[in-house]
Amino acid sequence: MGTSNTYTEIELVQGLRARDQQIFGYLYDHYSPALYGVVLKVLNDENIASDVLQEVFLKIWRGIEKYDTEKGRLFTWMLNIARNTAIDTLRSKAHKLDQKIHELNNDVYLQTSQLAVHPSVDHLGLTKVLEKLSKEQRTIIDLAYYKGCTQEEIARVLDIPLGTVKTRMRNAIIQLRTILKQM
């Protein structure tokens, strides 16, 4: 495969469905950094994240027939597989809630100046979009999306009422939709 090859989303989907190894190699080469960034953000462990990334690409390869072009872009579908697989891995490690909360407290309070999005997915423009949210909204989105926390867990971690979490999350989602529509 030459490095100058590029494929449209339709060609990628058709190639994956046809079990084209060259297309799969291209997909891995071009999308693994962004997917790895999401997995690493959720797991916070490079060794486990590398293993999970391999699992993600196996799920993409085996599950391409489940991808529906009407429901969204291929990258979004792959990103959701990566995030969900990482969260499943995190939960399957049988961590107690207290350990999870301790880790999240360290992550939230020691790195408050750092934006939630991992730098390797910054090319997607997520950093710029999330910067438009309030600090409180970014923290809640980070805990829910990247750490897989429920709203109840977020309320405990941040020591705020559940209703406040729900309101901030709803407002953040509404604001994100508005921002993305303007792009």
mmCIF file of C-alpha atoms in Angstrom:
data_model
loop_
_atom_site.group_PDB
_atom_site.id
_atom_site.type_symbol
_atom_site.label_atom_id
_atom_site.label_comp_id
_atom_site.label_asym_id
_atom_site.label_seq_id
_atom_site.Cartn_x
_atom_site.Cartn_y
_atom_site.Cartn_z
ATOM 1 C CA MET A 1 0.000 0.000 0.000
ATOM 2 C CA GLY A 2 1.351 3.427 -0.933
ATOM 3 C CA THR A 3 1.182 6.175 1.625
ATOM 4 C CA SER A 4 -0.465 8.440 -0.934
ATOM 5 C CA ASN A 5 -3.644 6.325 -1.053
ATOM 6 C CA THR A 6 -6.694 7.982 0.403
ATOM 7 C CA TYR A 7 -10.192 6.631 0.593
ATOM 8 C CA THR A 8 -13.607 8.161 0.952
ATOM 9 C CA GLU A 9 -15.793 7.012 3.803
ATOM 10 C CA ILE A 10 -17.922 5.019 1.346
ATOM 11 C CA GLU A 11 -14.814 3.270 -0.028
ATOM 12 C CA LEU A 12 -13.669 2.463 3.503
ATOM 13 C CA VAL A 13 -17.016 0.930 4.447
ATOM 14 C CA GLN A 14 -17.251 -1.032 1.189
ATOM 15 C CA GLY A 15 -13.664 -2.223 1.570
ATOM 16 C CA LEU A 16 -14.197 -3.351 5.141
ATOM 17 C CA ARG A 17 -17.365 -5.193 4.188
ATOM 18 C CA ALA A 18 -15.434 -6.871 1.356
ATOM 19 C CA ARG A 19 -12.742 -7.847 3.920
ATOM 20 C CA ASP A 20 -10.073 -5.872 2.046
ATOM 21 C CA GLN A 21 -6.827 -6.098 4.056
ATOM 22 C CA GLN A 22 -5.383 -2.987 2.393
ATOM 23 C CA ILE A 23 -8.396 -0.900 3.434
ATOM 24 C CA PHE A 24 -8.170 -2.281 6.965
ATOM 25 C CA GLY A 25 -4.468 -1.392 7.107
ATOM 26 C CA TYR A 26 -5.251 2.124 5.932
ATOM 27 C CA LEU A 27 -8.019 2.426 8.526
ATOM 28 C CA TYR A 28 -5.686 1.281 11.291
ATOM 29 C CA ASP A 29 -2.841 3.562 10.211
ATOM 30 C CA HIS A 30 -5.027 6.650 9.952
ATOM 31 C CA TYR A 31 -7.493 6.191 12.805
ATOM 32 C CA SER A 32 -5.611 4.308 15.516
ATOM 33 C CA PRO A 33 -3.985 7.432 17.052
ATOM 34 C CA ALA A 34 -7.360 9.106 17.659
ATOM 35 C CA LEU A 35 -8.999 5.906 18.909
ATOM 36 C CA TYR A 36 -6.010 5.158 21.130
ATOM 37 C CA GLY A 37 -6.316 8.640 22.619
ATOM 38 C CA VAL A 38 -9.915 7.982 23.627
ATOM 39 C CA VAL A 39 -9.103 4.548 25.046
ATOM 40 C CA LEU A 40 -6.119 5.911 26.964
ATOM 41 C CA LYS A 41 -8.181 8.772 28.362
ATOM 42 C CA VAL A 42 -10.712 6.290 29.749
ATOM 43 C CA LEU A 43 -8.240 3.703 31.070
ATOM 44 C CA ASN A 44 -5.255 5.886 31.981
ATOM 45 C CA ASP A 45 -2.919 2.916 31.437
ATOM 46 C CA GLU A 46 -0.831 2.667 28.252
ATOM 47 C CA ASN A 47 -0.357 -1.108 28.371
ATOM 48 C CA ILE A 48 -4.043 -1.863 28.811
ATOM 49 C CA ALA A 49 -4.972 0.831 26.269
ATOM 50 C CA SER A 50 -2.789 -0.827 23.609
ATOM 51 C CA ASP A 51 -4.490 -4.172 24.195
ATOM 52 C CA VAL A 52 -7.933 -2.581 24.140
ATOM 53 C CA LEU A 53 -7.109 -0.777 20.885
ATOM 54 C CA GLN A 54 -6.443 -4.148 19.261
ATOM 55 C CA GLU A 55 -9.785 -5.383 20.571
ATOM 56 C CA VAL A 56 -11.466 -2.265 19.174
ATOM 57 C CA PHE A 57 -10.123 -2.932 15.687
ATOM 58 C CA LEU A 58 -11.230 -6.558 15.916
ATOM 59 C CA LYS A 59 -14.724 -5.350 16.809
ATOM 60 C CA ILE A 60 -14.667 -2.925 13.865
ATOM 61 C CA TRP A 61 -13.508 -5.698 11.490
ATOM 62 C CA ARG A 62 -16.029 -8.231 12.753
ATOM 63 C CA GLY A 63 -18.903 -5.785 13.228
ATOM 64 C CA ILE A 64 -18.736 -3.637 10.104
ATOM 65 C CA GLU A 65 -22.039 -5.137 8.919
ATOM 66 C CA LYS A 66 -23.709 -3.492 11.924
ATOM 67 C CA TYR A 67 -22.549 -0.030 10.837
ATOM 68 C CA ASP A 68 -25.432 2.024 9.444
ATOM 69 C CA THR A 69 -24.458 4.986 7.264
ATOM 70 C CA GLU A 70 -27.831 6.578 8.000
ATOM 71 C CA LYS A 71 -27.068 6.822 11.717
ATOM 72 C CA GLY A 72 -23.754 8.649 11.487
ATOM 73 C CA ARG A 73 -20.221 8.775 10.194
ATOM 74 C CA LEU A 74 -17.869 5.812 10.234
ATOM 75 C CA PHE A 75 -15.417 7.608 12.522
ATOM 76 C CA THR A 76 -18.164 8.353 15.059
ATOM 77 C CA TRP A 77 -19.182 4.696 15.030
ATOM 78 C CA MET A 78 -15.561 3.607 15.560
ATOM 79 C CA LEU A 79 -15.093 6.211 18.295
ATOM 80 C CA ASN A 80 -18.119 4.842 20.140
ATOM 81 C CA ILE A 81 -16.773 1.293 19.850
ATOM 82 C CA ALA A 82 -13.446 2.470 21.282
ATOM 83 C CA ARG A 83 -15.051 4.375 24.144
ATOM 84 C CA ASN A 84 -17.511 1.602 25.015
ATOM 85 C CA THR A 85 -14.835 -1.097 24.864
ATOM 86 C CA ALA A 86 -12.573 0.939 27.132
ATOM 87 C CA ILE A 87 -15.389 1.560 29.608
ATOM 88 C CA ASP A 88 -16.312 -2.149 29.543
ATOM 89 C CA THR A 89 -12.670 -2.968 30.278
ATOM 90 C CA LEU A 90 -12.568 -0.465 33.117
ATOM 91 C CA ARG A 91 -15.712 -1.923 34.649
ATOM 92 C CA SER A 92 -14.656 -5.535 34.109
ATOM 93 C CA LYS A 93 -11.567 -4.979 36.220
ATOM 94 C CA ALA A 94 -13.953 -5.157 39.179
ATOM 95 C CA HIS A 95 -12.776 -1.915 40.698
ATOM 96 C CA LYS A 96 -14.732 -0.867 43.696
ATOM 97 C CA LEU A 97 -16.529 2.464 43.459
ATOM 98 C CA ASP A 98 -14.255 3.919 46.133
ATOM 99 C CA GLN A 99 -11.151 3.168 44.052
ATOM 100 C CA LYS A 100 -12.796 4.681 41.008
ATOM 101 C CA ILE A 101 -13.819 7.791 42.941
ATOM 102 C CA HIS A 102 -10.310 8.171 44.365
ATOM 103 C CA GLU A 103 -8.831 7.987 40.875
ATOM 104 C CA LEU A 104 -11.390 10.447 39.555
ATOM 105 C CA ASN A 105 -10.828 12.863 42.404
ATOM 106 C CA ASN A 106 -7.129 12.913 41.602
ATOM 107 C CA ASP A 107 -7.861 13.345 37.907
ATOM 108 C CA VAL A 108 -10.429 16.095 38.420
ATOM 109 C CA TYR A 109 -8.721 18.144 41.093
ATOM 110 C CA LEU A 110 -5.058 17.737 40.188
ATOM 111 C CA GLN A 111 -5.548 18.420 36.485
ATOM 112 C CA THR A 112 -8.241 21.073 36.482
ATOM 113 C CA SER A 113 -6.268 23.320 34.159
ATOM 114 C CA GLN A 114 -5.952 20.594 31.551
ATOM 115 C CA LEU A 115 -8.753 20.286 29.038
ATOM 116 C CA ALA A 116 -10.668 17.031 29.129
ATOM 117 C CA VAL A 117 -9.924 15.963 25.557
ATOM 118 C CA HIS A 118 -6.757 13.968 25.008
ATOM 119 C CA PRO A 119 -4.315 15.823 22.708
ATOM 120 C CA SER A 120 -4.202 13.003 20.145
ATOM 121 C CA VAL A 121 -7.849 13.591 19.260
ATOM 122 C CA ASP A 122 -7.409 17.358 19.090
ATOM 123 C CA HIS A 123 -7.305 17.297 15.300
ATOM 124 C CA LEU A 124 -11.026 16.664 15.472
ATOM 125 C CA GLY A 125 -11.503 20.150 16.875
ATOM 126 C CA LEU A 126 -12.935 18.813 20.120
ATOM 127 C CA THR A 127 -10.666 21.009 22.191
ATOM 128 C CA LYS A 128 -12.046 24.171 20.629
ATOM 129 C CA VAL A 129 -15.629 22.979 20.991
ATOM 130 C CA LEU A 130 -15.256 21.927 24.623
ATOM 131 C CA GLU A 131 -13.446 25.149 25.513
ATOM 132 C CA LYS A 132 -16.739 26.915 24.902
ATOM 133 C CA LEU A 133 -18.338 25.026 27.797
ATOM 134 C CA SER A 134 -17.987 26.141 31.385
ATOM 135 C CA LYS A 135 -15.358 24.414 33.533
ATOM 136 C CA GLU A 136 -18.133 22.633 35.451
ATOM 137 C CA GLN A 137 -19.754 21.374 32.243
ATOM 138 C CA ARG A 138 -16.394 20.166 30.838
ATOM 139 C CA THR A 139 -15.691 18.243 34.038
ATOM 140 C CA ILE A 140 -19.077 16.527 33.946
ATOM 141 C CA ILE A 141 -18.735 15.650 30.244
ATOM 142 C CA ASP A 142 -15.240 14.296 30.930
ATOM 143 C CA LEU A 143 -16.412 12.110 33.816
ATOM 144 C CA ALA A 144 -19.449 10.823 31.939
ATOM 145 C CA TYR A 145 -17.917 10.301 28.497
ATOM 146 C CA TYR A 146 -14.298 9.367 29.186
ATOM 147 C CA LYS A 147 -14.602 7.762 32.617
ATOM 148 C CA GLY A 148 -17.963 6.096 32.115
ATOM 149 C CA CYS A 149 -19.407 7.446 35.350
ATOM 150 C CA THR A 150 -23.121 7.489 35.993
ATOM 151 C CA GLN A 151 -24.747 10.734 37.032
ATOM 152 C CA GLU A 152 -24.944 9.419 40.600
ATOM 153 C CA GLU A 153 -21.205 8.691 40.618
ATOM 154 C CA ILE A 154 -20.464 12.158 39.246
ATOM 155 C CA ALA A 155 -22.560 13.710 42.016
ATOM 156 C CA ARG A 156 -20.538 11.764 44.634
ATOM 157 C CA VAL A 157 -17.169 12.555 43.049
ATOM 158 C CA LEU A 158 -17.867 16.274 42.754
ATOM 159 C CA ASP A 159 -19.886 16.393 45.985
ATOM 160 C CA ILE A 160 -22.788 18.201 44.336
ATOM 161 C CA PRO A 161 -26.496 17.346 44.197
ATOM 162 C CA LEU A 162 -27.659 14.874 41.543
ATOM 163 C CA GLY A 163 -30.061 17.486 40.169
ATOM 164 C CA THR A 164 -27.151 19.858 39.583
ATOM 165 C CA VAL A 165 -25.285 17.153 37.657
ATOM 166 C CA LYS A 166 -28.334 16.474 35.496
ATOM 167 C CA THR A 167 -28.884 20.171 34.801
ATOM 168 C CA ARG A 168 -25.239 20.829 33.929
ATOM 169 C CA MET A 169 -25.105 17.767 31.695
ATOM 170 C CA ARG A 170 -28.322 18.705 29.891
ATOM 171 C CA ASN A 171 -27.138 22.291 29.432
ATOM 172 C CA ALA A 172 -23.735 21.117 28.186
ATOM 173 C CA ILE A 173 -25.319 18.807 25.615
ATOM 174 C CA ILE A 174 -27.653 21.558 24.408
ATOM 175 C CA GLN A 175 -24.725 23.959 24.145
ATOM 176 C CA LEU A 176 -22.588 21.383 22.293
ATOM 177 C CA ARG A 177 -25.385 20.774 19.788
ATOM 178 C CA THR A 178 -25.688 24.510 19.171
ATOM 179 C CA ILE A 179 -21.931 24.902 18.728
ATOM 180 C CA LEU A 180 -21.679 21.930 16.353
ATOM 181 C CA LYS A 181 -24.591 23.164 14.229
ATOM 182 C CA GLN A 182 -22.758 26.470 13.747
ATOM 183 C CA MET A 183 -19.614 24.706 12.469
#
